[in-house]
Amino acid sequence: MERRGPPGEALRPARSEAHRRRRANRAAVLTLLVLIPLVLAAAAFEISTEKNRRQNEARIAAEQIAKRLQDFVAVRIQLIKLEARHIENKGAPSRPDFTRQAETLQSLFPGLQAINWIDSRGVVRWVVPEAENEAVIDVDLSRHPVAGPILARLGARGHVAATPPIELIQGGRGFAVYVPVRGPDGRPVGFLNGVFRAAPMVEAALREDLQDRYHLVITDGDRLLYAFAPLSAPVTKKDGWGQASLHVADRVWTLALHPTPATTAVVEGHAAVVILGLGLVLSGALAALVRLVVHRREELVASERRAAAAESRLREAIEASPSGFSLFDADDRLVLWNTRYAELYDRNRDLLVPGVSFEYLLRQLVARSQFAVSEEDRERWIAERLAHHHNPGGVIEQELADGRWLRVAERRTRDGSIVGIRTDITEIKVRERELAERTAALDTILASVDQGISLVDANLNVIAFNQKFLELLDFPP
């Protein structure tokens, strides 16, 4: 059987199995494509939720620390301001009185590096305590690039001012607060100076449990006041997990909590656990999906084998038929044919390929003089043949140009395809012609005899006679 197409397109079962296989494969792929984003989205959501939880914790902690630190500094600044008002009311203190008052304040409210008395010219005269602060004594702060402008401004107006973060003269990083002490004429007779070293002050205000989870960074604008751990890069707002602002005298600080490696490791560890868990879920789903696909594949392979066996048997049956077989699909294009069909229409053998239309084949057969049709009658004959083909029913006979005769029987299937059977009836046509010729010769002989002649069969039925026989028996003509 001549056949040049995909092996399953001629049979409905094969097409059906192939369709189910493609549908099952698409379903498996779609399931996987849906499952993977869902798992990744779930992992990203869980990781994001954990990080947000930690960041919210850091934000709340930052606000609490900022509040404690702001209160811590504000209380000490307020005490310095009260002491300044006390001096204004009582008059300039002696050195022993100043030392005693400063020591009392520091013992009740620790955290100050020093409390200093600065004279009206900006020179540091008394320092409490002197230990660790000797380097400040007799320093002219009016010449200091940071303290000098502040003292000049407070001399004219103002009640309190703080420096930005600076390197302290006595060592370490911190800031200083200045409160003017004015005389009866309103002009300053001196200044009370509170010096804060950043590290002791912050550590006194910071809960120890947070130190293990966060690095604390405090900045005044772009100036660093305090960093719990050394920073390898400049600090930016986006680096911190929790931020808060606090007011110190006339300045505003920004406090930020940065996660320690241990905290980051916890979040990453949580992410790893989430990814591992979701990975196990995904692996289980993939395993189930693979198992389903394999099972489905095995079923499809078995179905394909059954369909292939059925198609093979059908092909063998069609090929073994002495008649020509053809199958045109619902679009009237050639799908299947056997060798006998190609032999009957031998002048079109080179045109028999899957997908060629019936009308094209028919017109090519006529053009190549396959049929016994005159040239002027070709279009009419083609139209009649196409009409019968598109509305099959009954049997037609075709005379070929080489003297052969074919009987053509066509039927339409449920899906709109057309099945055709072509049988060579040349021998029948030859015998019919020979019989007709003999009958004509016998009629001629009987008519030429001048006697009445009749032929009867075994049952005495008259099967032939001449005109003379009728005349002798006086039968009406």
Short mmCIF file of C-alpha atoms in Angstrom, two decimals:
data_model
loop_
_atom_site.label_atom_id
_atom_site.label_comp_id
_atom_site.label_asym_id
_atom_site.label_seq_id
_atom_site.Cartn_x
_atom_site.Cartn_y
_atom_site.Cartn_z
CA MET A 1 0.00 0.00 0.00
CA GLU A 2 1.37 3.39 -0.99
CA ARG A 3 1.27 5.83 1.92
CA ARG A 4 3.43 8.91 2.57
CA GLY A 5 2.12 10.66 5.65
CA PRO A 6 2.48 10.53 9.43
CA PRO A 7 1.65 6.97 10.45
CA GLY A 8 -1.40 7.80 12.61
CA GLU A 9 -3.32 10.35 10.56
CA ALA A 10 -5.44 7.85 8.64
CA LEU A 11 -7.09 6.25 11.66
CA ARG A 12 -9.35 7.87 14.23
CA PRO A 13 -7.99 5.80 17.21
CA ALA A 14 -4.43 6.83 16.44
CA ARG A 15 -5.39 10.49 16.19
CA SER A 16 -7.35 10.22 19.42
CA GLU A 17 -4.46 8.64 21.32
CA ALA A 18 -2.00 11.22 19.99
CA HIS A 19 -4.36 13.98 21.03
CA ARG A 20 -4.73 12.54 24.53
CA ARG A 21 -0.96 12.20 24.82
CA ARG A 22 -0.37 15.80 23.82
CA ARG A 23 -3.09 16.93 26.21
CA ALA A 24 -1.57 14.91 29.08
CA ASN A 25 1.90 16.32 28.36
CA ARG A 26 0.54 19.85 28.21
CA ALA A 27 -1.30 19.31 31.49
CA ALA A 28 1.88 18.01 33.14
CA VAL A 29 3.96 20.93 31.87
CA LEU A 30 1.30 23.47 32.86
CA THR A 31 1.05 21.92 36.32
CA LEU A 32 4.81 22.18 36.74
CA LEU A 33 4.88 25.74 35.40
CA VAL A 34 2.16 26.73 37.86
CA LEU A 35 3.66 24.84 40.80
CA ILE A 36 7.20 26.23 40.53
CA PRO A 37 6.17 29.93 40.66
CA LEU A 38 3.78 29.17 43.52
CA VAL A 39 6.53 27.49 45.53
CA LEU A 40 8.99 30.29 44.78
CA ALA A 41 6.36 32.89 45.63
CA ALA A 42 5.59 31.11 48.90
CA ALA A 43 9.29 30.98 49.76
CA ALA A 44 9.78 34.65 48.88
CA PHE A 45 6.69 35.58 50.92
CA GLU A 46 7.84 33.61 53.96
CA ILE A 47 11.36 35.06 53.76
CA SER A 48 9.99 38.56 53.27
CA THR A 49 7.61 38.09 56.22
CA GLU A 50 10.44 36.99 58.49
CA LYS A 51 12.63 39.88 57.39
CA ASN A 52 9.76 42.35 57.86
CA ARG A 53 9.17 40.94 61.34
CA ARG A 54 12.82 41.49 62.20
CA GLN A 55 12.76 44.97 60.70
CA ASN A 56 9.64 45.90 62.65
CA GLU A 57 11.33 44.63 65.79
CA ALA A 58 14.37 46.77 64.94
CA ARG A 59 12.20 49.82 64.24
CA ILE A 60 10.42 49.52 67.58
CA ALA A 61 13.73 48.95 69.34
CA ALA A 62 15.25 51.97 67.59
CA GLU A 63 12.36 54.17 68.72
CA GLN A 64 12.71 52.92 72.31
CA ILE A 65 16.48 53.43 72.35
CA ALA A 66 16.11 56.91 70.82
CA LYS A 67 13.57 57.83 73.49
CA ARG A 68 15.80 56.55 76.34
CA LEU A 69 18.87 58.21 74.90
CA GLN A 70 17.05 61.49 74.33
CA ASP A 71 15.71 61.44 77.89
CA PHE A 72 19.16 60.45 79.20
CA VAL A 73 20.83 63.46 77.58
CA ALA A 74 17.92 65.85 78.18
CA VAL A 75 17.94 65.20 81.95
CA ARG A 76 21.65 66.00 82.20
CA ILE A 77 21.32 69.10 80.03
CA GLN A 78 18.43 70.26 82.17
CA LEU A 79 20.51 69.79 85.33
CA ILE A 80 23.31 71.85 83.80
CA LYS A 81 20.79 74.58 82.90
CA LEU A 82 19.43 74.52 86.48
CA GLU A 83 22.94 74.85 87.84
CA ALA A 84 23.51 77.80 85.51
CA ARG A 85 20.36 79.52 86.81
CA HIS A 86 21.51 78.77 90.39
CA ILE A 87 24.83 80.48 89.74
CA GLU A 88 23.05 83.45 88.17
CA ASN A 89 20.94 83.81 91.32
CA LYS A 90 23.73 83.25 93.86
CA GLY A 91 26.60 84.87 92.01
CA ALA A 92 29.83 83.48 90.67
CA PRO A 93 30.81 80.31 92.61
CA SER A 94 34.13 79.52 94.17
CA ARG A 95 36.11 76.66 92.76
CA PRO A 96 35.38 74.35 95.73
CA ASP A 97 31.64 75.06 95.50
CA PHE A 98 31.63 74.41 91.77
CA THR A 99 33.59 71.19 92.20
CA ARG A 100 31.28 69.96 94.93
CA GLN A 101 28.13 70.73 92.92
CA ALA A 102 29.52 69.10 89.75
CA GLU A 103 30.62 65.96 91.60
CA THR A 104 27.19 65.65 93.24
CA LEU A 105 25.46 65.95 89.88
CA GLN A 106 27.74 63.37 88.28
CA SER A 107 27.34 60.91 91.12
CA LEU A 108 23.55 61.10 90.87
CA PHE A 109 23.44 61.14 87.08
CA PRO A 110 26.48 59.36 85.63
CA GLY A 111 27.29 59.50 81.93
CA LEU A 112 29.00 62.89 81.68
CA GLN A 113 32.65 62.91 80.68
CA ALA A 114 33.14 66.27 82.39
CA ILE A 115 31.42 69.41 83.67
CA ASN A 116 33.54 72.49 83.01
CA TRP A 117 33.48 76.16 83.92
CA ILE A 118 34.41 78.46 81.04
CA ASP A 119 35.06 82.14 81.69
CA SER A 120 33.52 84.96 79.66
CA ARG A 121 36.53 84.96 77.28
CA GLY A 122 36.00 81.28 76.40
CA VAL A 123 38.88 79.81 78.43
CA VAL A 124 38.28 76.57 80.36
CA ARG A 125 39.12 77.29 84.00
CA TRP A 126 37.72 74.43 86.09
CA VAL A 127 37.19 70.77 85.07
CA VAL A 128 35.34 68.14 87.08
CA PRO A 129 36.69 65.55 87.34
CA GLU A 130 40.23 66.56 86.50
CA ALA A 131 41.35 62.96 86.01
CA GLU A 132 41.30 62.14 82.27
CA ASN A 133 40.37 65.77 81.52
CA GLU A 134 43.57 67.68 82.37
CA ALA A 135 44.21 68.41 78.69
CA VAL A 136 41.21 70.73 78.59
CA ILE A 137 42.28 73.05 81.41
CA ASP A 138 43.19 76.56 80.21
CA VAL A 139 42.21 75.78 76.60
CA ASP A 140 40.83 78.83 74.83
CA LEU A 141 37.66 77.52 73.21
CA SER A 142 36.94 80.83 71.51
CA ARG A 143 39.58 79.79 69.02
CA HIS A 144 38.15 76.28 68.55
CA PRO A 145 36.64 75.88 65.03
CA VAL A 146 33.45 74.30 66.40
CA ALA A 147 33.08 75.58 69.96
CA GLY A 148 34.19 79.15 69.16
CA PRO A 149 31.21 80.09 66.92
CA ILE A 150 28.79 78.48 69.38
CA LEU A 151 30.14 80.51 72.32
CA ALA A 152 29.97 83.67 70.23
CA ARG A 153 26.35 82.95 69.30
CA LEU A 154 25.33 82.17 72.90
CA GLY A 155 27.02 85.37 74.05
CA ALA A 156 24.50 87.33 72.01
CA ARG A 157 21.45 85.20 72.55
CA GLY A 158 20.29 81.71 73.35
CA HIS A 159 20.06 79.47 76.37
CA VAL A 160 21.72 76.21 75.30
CA ALA A 161 23.58 74.84 72.28
CA ALA A 162 25.28 71.58 71.41
CA THR A 163 28.15 70.85 69.08
CA PRO A 164 27.92 68.34 66.25
CA PRO A 165 29.92 65.14 66.79
CA ILE A 166 33.57 66.05 67.37
CA GLU A 167 36.86 64.54 68.49
CA LEU A 168 37.13 65.58 72.13
CA ILE A 169 40.24 67.34 73.31
CA GLN A 170 40.60 64.79 76.12
CA GLY A 171 40.25 61.97 73.61
CA GLY A 172 37.39 59.97 72.18
CA ARG A 173 34.42 60.98 70.11
CA GLY A 174 31.46 62.83 71.58
CA PHE A 175 29.79 66.22 71.77
CA ALA A 176 29.62 69.18 74.15
CA VAL A 177 26.75 71.26 75.46
CA TYR A 178 27.15 74.94 76.41
CA VAL A 179 24.83 76.92 78.72
CA PRO A 180 25.54 80.65 79.22
CA VAL A 181 25.60 82.11 82.76
CA ARG A 182 24.52 85.75 82.49
CA GLY A 183 25.11 88.62 84.80
CA PRO A 184 22.58 91.30 85.83
CA ASP A 185 23.28 93.18 82.59
CA GLY A 186 22.39 90.10 80.50
CA ARG A 187 25.91 89.57 79.23
CA PRO A 188 27.53 86.18 79.91
CA VAL A 189 29.94 86.04 82.84
CA GLY A 190 30.84 82.46 81.88
CA PHE A 191 29.54 79.17 80.52
CA LEU A 192 28.72 75.79 81.97
CA ASN A 193 30.03 73.09 79.68
CA GLY A 194 28.78 69.49 79.75
CA VAL A 195 30.98 67.05 77.83
CA PHE A 196 29.58 63.71 76.72
CA ARG A 197 31.76 60.90 75.43
CA ALA A 198 29.54 58.95 73.00
CA ALA A 199 30.46 55.35 73.80
CA PRO A 200 29.84 55.32 77.59
CA MET A 201 26.71 57.42 77.19
CA VAL A 202 25.15 55.13 74.52
CA GLU A 203 26.13 51.89 76.20
CA ALA A 204 24.51 53.07 79.42
CA ALA A 205 21.26 53.66 77.55
CA LEU A 206 21.32 50.56 75.35
CA ARG A 207 19.83 47.23 76.50
CA GLU A 208 22.44 44.52 76.51
CA ASP A 209 20.18 42.00 74.76
CA LEU A 210 20.03 44.23 71.68
CA GLN A 211 23.80 44.46 71.44
CA ASP A 212 23.94 40.84 70.33
CA ARG A 213 21.40 41.38 67.55
CA TYR A 214 22.06 44.87 66.23
CA HIS A 215 24.86 47.34 65.61
CA LEU A 216 23.86 50.81 66.73
CA VAL A 217 24.84 53.79 64.58
CA ILE A 218 24.11 57.42 65.52
CA THR A 219 24.67 60.26 63.11
CA ASP A 220 24.18 64.02 63.16
CA GLY A 221 23.54 64.84 59.52
CA ASP A 222 26.45 63.28 57.68
CA ARG A 223 28.67 63.15 60.79
CA LEU A 224 29.12 59.92 62.68
CA LEU A 225 28.68 60.17 66.45
CA TYR A 226 28.70 56.53 67.43
CA ALA A 227 29.00 53.11 65.85
CA PHE A 228 28.78 49.99 67.95
CA ALA A 229 31.08 48.14 65.54
CA PRO A 230 33.61 49.47 63.00
CA LEU A 231 31.92 50.41 59.74
CA SER A 232 33.51 49.25 56.50
CA ALA A 233 31.49 51.67 54.34
CA PRO A 234 29.67 55.00 54.73
CA VAL A 235 26.35 54.73 56.52
CA THR A 236 23.16 55.30 54.50
CA LYS A 237 19.54 55.31 55.58
CA LYS A 238 18.75 52.20 53.57
CA ASP A 239 21.37 50.23 55.50
CA GLY A 240 19.45 50.28 58.76
CA TRP A 241 16.58 47.95 59.64
CA GLY A 242 15.18 50.36 62.22
CA GLN A 243 15.54 54.12 62.40
CA ALA A 244 14.42 56.91 64.71
CA SER A 245 15.18 60.58 65.30
CA LEU A 246 16.03 62.25 68.60
CA HIS A 247 16.53 65.87 69.63
CA VAL A 248 19.55 66.89 71.65
CA ALA A 249 19.52 70.59 72.59
CA ASP A 250 19.33 72.38 69.24
CA ARG A 251 20.43 69.40 67.13
CA VAL A 252 18.68 66.38 65.58
CA TRP A 253 20.31 62.96 65.54
CA THR A 254 19.41 59.88 63.55
CA LEU A 255 19.66 56.53 65.27
CA ALA A 256 19.76 53.35 63.14
CA LEU A 257 19.98 49.68 64.07
CA HIS A 258 21.94 47.49 61.68
CA PRO A 259 21.63 43.70 61.88
CA THR A 260 24.62 41.85 63.24
CA PRO A 261 25.99 38.87 61.31
CA ALA A 262 24.25 36.64 63.85
CA THR A 263 20.86 38.28 63.14
CA THR A 264 21.43 38.10 59.40
CA ALA A 265 22.38 34.46 59.80
CA VAL A 266 19.12 33.79 61.67
CA VAL A 267 17.08 35.35 58.84
CA GLU A 268 19.11 33.51 56.23
CA GLY A 269 18.82 30.32 58.24
CA HIS A 270 15.08 30.78 58.40
CA ALA A 271 15.08 31.37 54.66
CA ALA A 272 17.12 28.21 54.16
CA VAL A 273 14.67 26.22 56.27
CA VAL A 274 11.73 27.67 54.33
CA ILE A 275 13.40 26.97 50.99
CA LEU A 276 14.32 23.47 52.14
CA GLY A 277 10.76 22.77 53.29
CA LEU A 278 9.21 24.16 50.15
CA GLY A 279 11.87 22.37 48.13
CA LEU A 280 10.82 19.10 49.74
CA VAL A 281 7.20 19.91 48.92
CA LEU A 282 8.17 20.74 45.36
CA SER A 283 10.29 17.58 45.13
CA GLY A 284 7.36 15.51 46.36
CA ALA A 285 5.04 17.20 43.89
CA LEU A 286 7.55 16.69 41.10
CA ALA A 287 7.98 13.05 42.06
CA ALA A 288 4.20 12.56 42.01
CA LEU A 289 4.00 14.42 38.73
CA VAL A 290 6.80 12.36 37.20
CA ARG A 291 5.12 9.21 38.44
CA LEU A 292 1.84 10.33 36.91
CA VAL A 293 3.54 11.25 33.64
CA VAL A 294 5.39 7.93 33.52
CA HIS A 295 2.18 6.04 34.25
CA ARG A 296 0.35 8.06 31.64
CA ARG A 297 3.18 7.51 29.20
CA GLU A 298 3.01 3.78 29.72
CA GLU A 299 -0.72 3.86 29.07
CA LEU A 300 -0.21 5.94 25.96
CA VAL A 301 2.54 3.63 24.70
CA ALA A 302 0.23 0.65 25.18
CA SER A 303 -2.59 2.51 23.42
CA GLU A 304 -0.25 3.49 20.59
CA ARG A 305 0.82 -0.10 20.20
CA ARG A 306 -2.79 -1.24 20.01
CA ALA A 307 -3.58 1.55 17.56
CA ALA A 308 -0.48 0.72 15.50
CA ALA A 309 -1.47 -2.94 15.41
CA ALA A 310 -5.00 -2.06 14.36
CA GLU A 311 -3.69 0.32 11.70
CA SER A 312 -1.27 -2.32 10.46
CA ARG A 313 -4.08 -4.86 10.14
CA LEU A 314 -6.23 -2.31 8.35
CA ARG A 315 -3.41 -1.46 5.98
CA GLU A 316 -2.78 -5.08 5.22
CA ALA A 317 -6.48 -5.63 4.59
CA ILE A 318 -6.68 -2.59 2.31
CA GLU A 319 -3.50 -3.57 0.50
CA ALA A 320 -4.73 -7.13 0.01
CA SER A 321 -7.94 -5.93 -1.63
CA PRO A 322 -8.07 -6.48 -5.44
CA SER A 323 -9.92 -3.18 -5.71
CA GLY A 324 -8.44 0.29 -5.58
CA PHE A 325 -8.95 2.02 -2.21
CA SER A 326 -8.78 5.75 -1.47
CA LEU A 327 -9.62 7.95 1.50
CA PHE A 328 -10.11 11.70 1.20
CA ASP A 329 -10.58 13.75 4.38
CA ALA A 330 -13.35 16.25 5.15
CA ASP A 331 -11.41 18.91 3.20
CA ASP A 332 -11.33 16.53 0.21
CA ARG A 333 -7.60 15.95 0.42
CA LEU A 334 -5.96 12.58 -0.09
CA VAL A 335 -5.08 10.75 3.12
CA LEU A 336 -4.68 7.05 2.28
CA TRP A 337 -4.59 4.81 -0.80
CA ASN A 338 -3.37 1.36 -1.79
CA THR A 339 -1.15 0.11 -4.57
CA ARG A 340 -4.09 -1.05 -6.67
CA TYR A 341 -5.53 2.48 -6.71
CA ALA A 342 -2.21 3.82 -8.07
CA GLU A 343 -2.13 1.06 -10.71
CA LEU A 344 -5.67 1.83 -11.94
CA TYR A 345 -4.80 5.53 -12.42
CA ASP A 346 -1.27 4.92 -13.62
CA ARG A 347 -0.93 8.30 -15.34
CA ASN A 348 -1.34 10.10 -11.99
CA ARG A 349 1.01 7.93 -9.93
CA ASP A 350 3.53 10.77 -9.47
CA LEU A 351 0.80 13.06 -8.09
CA LEU A 352 -0.31 10.73 -5.29
CA VAL A 353 0.93 12.43 -2.15
CA PRO A 354 -0.88 13.10 1.14
CA GLY A 355 -2.77 16.38 1.04
CA VAL A 356 -3.39 16.64 -2.70
CA SER A 357 -7.01 17.56 -3.48
CA PHE A 358 -9.44 15.29 -5.32
CA GLU A 359 -10.30 18.00 -7.88
CA TYR A 360 -6.65 18.54 -8.71
CA LEU A 361 -6.08 14.82 -9.25
CA LEU A 362 -9.24 14.59 -11.37
CA ARG A 363 -8.27 17.50 -13.61
CA GLN A 364 -4.76 16.12 -14.01
CA LEU A 365 -6.17 12.73 -15.00
CA VAL A 366 -8.39 14.37 -17.61
CA ALA A 367 -5.53 16.55 -18.86
CA ARG A 368 -3.32 13.47 -19.18
CA SER A 369 -6.07 11.66 -21.13
CA GLN A 370 -6.64 8.99 -18.52
CA PHE A 371 -10.37 8.85 -19.33
CA ALA A 372 -12.18 8.29 -22.63
CA VAL A 373 -13.55 11.84 -22.76
CA SER A 374 -13.47 14.12 -25.79
CA GLU A 375 -11.69 17.43 -25.40
CA GLU A 376 -14.82 19.53 -25.95
CA ASP A 377 -16.72 17.49 -23.34
CA ARG A 378 -14.10 17.59 -20.60
CA GLU A 379 -15.48 20.42 -18.40
CA ARG A 380 -18.99 18.99 -18.39
CA TRP A 381 -17.65 15.55 -17.54
CA ILE A 382 -15.47 16.98 -14.71
CA ALA A 383 -18.42 18.91 -13.25
CA GLU A 384 -20.63 15.78 -13.25
CA ARG A 385 -17.85 13.69 -11.64
CA LEU A 386 -17.24 16.30 -8.91
CA ALA A 387 -20.98 16.53 -8.18
CA HIS A 388 -21.21 12.77 -7.72
CA HIS A 389 -18.04 12.73 -5.61
CA HIS A 390 -19.30 15.45 -3.25
CA ASN A 391 -22.71 13.77 -2.95
CA PRO A 392 -21.76 10.11 -3.12
CA GLY A 393 -24.38 7.42 -3.49
CA GLY A 394 -24.81 4.57 -5.92
CA VAL A 395 -22.25 3.35 -8.40
CA ILE A 396 -20.81 4.92 -11.54
CA GLU A 397 -18.73 3.43 -14.34
CA GLN A 398 -15.71 5.05 -15.93
CA GLU A 399 -14.21 4.21 -19.32
CA LEU A 400 -10.46 4.77 -19.51
CA ALA A 401 -8.65 5.87 -22.64
CA ASP A 402 -6.79 2.55 -22.89
CA GLY A 403 -10.06 0.59 -23.10
CA ARG A 404 -10.34 -0.41 -19.43
CA TRP A 405 -13.55 0.09 -17.44
CA LEU A 406 -13.83 0.90 -13.71
CA ARG A 407 -16.79 0.66 -11.35
CA VAL A 408 -16.56 3.45 -8.71
CA ALA A 409 -18.43 3.25 -5.40
CA GLU A 410 -18.02 6.13 -2.89
CA ARG A 411 -19.42 6.65 0.62
CA ARG A 412 -19.11 9.53 3.10
CA THR A 413 -18.01 8.72 6.70
CA ARG A 414 -19.32 10.34 9.89
CA ASP A 415 -16.42 12.78 10.06
CA GLY A 416 -17.02 13.98 6.50
CA SER A 417 -14.30 11.91 4.83
CA ILE A 418 -15.00 10.06 1.56
CA VAL A 419 -14.04 6.40 1.06
CA GLY A 420 -13.79 5.20 -2.52
CA ILE A 421 -13.61 1.67 -3.99
CA ARG A 422 -12.62 1.17 -7.62
CA THR A 423 -13.03 -2.19 -9.33
CA ASP A 424 -11.75 -3.16 -12.76
CA ILE A 425 -14.77 -4.43 -14.73
CA THR A 426 -13.04 -4.51 -18.13
CA GLU A 427 -13.61 -8.30 -18.61
CA ILE A 428 -17.32 -7.90 -17.80
CA LYS A 429 -17.59 -5.08 -20.31
CA VAL A 430 -15.78 -7.18 -22.96
CA ARG A 431 -18.15 -10.10 -22.43
CA GLU A 432 -21.15 -7.78 -22.59
CA ARG A 433 -19.90 -6.35 -25.86
CA GLU A 434 -19.21 -9.81 -27.31
CA LEU A 435 -22.68 -10.97 -26.28
CA ALA A 436 -24.25 -7.92 -27.86
CA GLU A 437 -22.33 -8.52 -31.06
CA ARG A 438 -23.41 -12.19 -31.21
CA THR A 439 -26.99 -11.25 -30.53
CA ALA A 440 -26.90 -8.72 -33.36
CA ALA A 441 -25.40 -11.35 -35.73
CA LEU A 442 -28.07 -13.87 -34.79
CA ASP A 443 -30.78 -11.28 -35.38
CA THR A 444 -29.34 -10.60 -38.81
CA ILE A 445 -29.29 -14.31 -39.70
CA LEU A 446 -32.82 -14.93 -38.50
CA ALA A 447 -34.12 -11.97 -40.41
CA SER A 448 -32.53 -13.16 -43.67
CA VAL A 449 -34.10 -16.65 -43.62
CA ASP A 450 -37.38 -17.02 -45.59
CA GLN A 451 -38.80 -19.53 -43.18
CA GLY A 452 -40.28 -19.15 -39.76
CA ILE A 453 -37.69 -19.92 -37.06
CA SER A 454 -37.98 -19.91 -33.28
CA LEU A 455 -35.70 -20.97 -30.41
CA VAL A 456 -36.94 -22.37 -27.11
CA ASP A 457 -35.06 -23.12 -23.90
CA ALA A 458 -35.20 -26.23 -21.76
CA ASN A 459 -38.46 -25.06 -20.23
CA LEU A 460 -39.99 -24.58 -23.69
CA ASN A 461 -39.94 -20.82 -23.38
CA VAL A 462 -39.46 -18.96 -26.67
CA ILE A 463 -36.27 -17.02 -26.47
CA ALA A 464 -35.78 -15.98 -30.15
CA PHE A 465 -37.75 -15.87 -33.41
CA ASN A 466 -37.83 -14.09 -36.74
CA GLN A 467 -40.46 -12.07 -38.49
CA LYS A 468 -41.42 -14.92 -40.78
CA PHE A 469 -42.34 -17.04 -37.74
CA LEU A 470 -44.81 -14.37 -36.61
CA GLU A 471 -46.34 -14.13 -40.08
CA LEU A 472 -46.85 -17.89 -40.42
CA LEU A 473 -48.61 -18.03 -37.06
CA ASP A 474 -50.65 -14.98 -38.00
CA PHE A 475 -49.39 -12.94 -34.95
CA PRO A 476 -49.99 -9.26 -35.22
CA PRO A 477 -46.85 -7.38 -36.12
#
